[in-house]
């Protein structure tokens, strides 16, 4: 069992060739308070979507703090 973690964000690319997209729902069920974000690329390491991730994390942090 995990300790209380105030903010968990799960990211997964819809067309990831290394990890099946179906794994996202498995983790989401195990971590029901997590924010779940689906990305529509095929990038496993988010090299091409890093800016998108940073902006999304910042927007979530703002919403959690308010």
C-alpha positions as MATLAB code, in Angstrom:
seq = 'XXXXXXXXXXXXXXXXXXXXXXXXXXXXXXXXXXXXXXXXXXXXXXXXXXXXXXXXXXXXXXXXXX';
ca = [
       0.000    0.000    0.000;
       1.247    3.449   -0.886;
       1.460    6.248    1.664;
      -0.788    9.270    1.148;
       0.574   11.090   -1.896;
      -1.192   14.410   -2.502;
      -0.793   14.474   -6.277;
      -0.370   11.590   -8.723;
      -0.591   12.134  -12.463;
      -0.641    9.202  -14.885;
       0.411    9.949  -18.463;
       0.278    7.476  -21.310;
       0.560    7.838  -25.059;
      -2.336    6.206  -26.856;
      -0.070    4.559  -29.444;
       2.907    3.730  -27.210;
       4.670    0.758  -28.787;
       6.473   -0.289  -25.573;
       3.634   -0.359  -23.044;
       0.047   -1.209  -24.061;
      -2.392    1.667  -23.668;
      -4.680   -0.647  -21.679;
      -2.213   -0.458  -18.782;
      -3.362    3.089  -18.086;
      -6.781    1.879  -16.950;
      -5.173   -0.777  -14.748;
      -3.101    1.846  -12.927;
      -6.028    4.262  -12.766;
      -8.138    1.640  -10.972;
      -5.330    1.031   -8.461;
      -4.827    4.779   -7.942;
      -8.362    6.215   -7.980;
      -7.310    9.710   -6.850;
      -4.768   10.086   -9.663;
      -5.253   12.458  -12.552;
      -5.285   10.438  -15.774;
      -3.977   11.985  -18.956;
      -4.154   10.325  -22.357;
      -1.781   11.615  -25.005;
      -2.430   10.958  -28.681;
       1.135   10.386  -29.836;
       3.281    7.298  -29.914;
       6.122    8.571  -27.755;
       7.098    6.356  -24.817;
       9.526    8.796  -23.197;
       7.619   11.999  -24.057;
      10.691   13.523  -25.723;
       8.490   15.255  -28.278;
       5.764   16.204  -25.817;
       7.766   17.503  -22.866;
       6.440   21.057  -23.159;
       2.869   19.730  -23.211;
       3.556   17.707  -20.045;
       5.097   20.669  -18.237;
       2.136   22.912  -19.054;
      -0.346   20.233  -18.003;
       1.417   19.600  -14.688;
       1.472   23.333  -13.972;
      -2.261   23.606  -14.679;
      -3.030   20.683  -12.376;
      -0.857   22.107   -9.581;
      -2.749   25.413   -9.802;
      -6.111   23.622   -9.574;
      -4.997   21.483   -6.618;
      -3.730   24.487   -4.673;
      -6.973   26.443   -5.134;
];
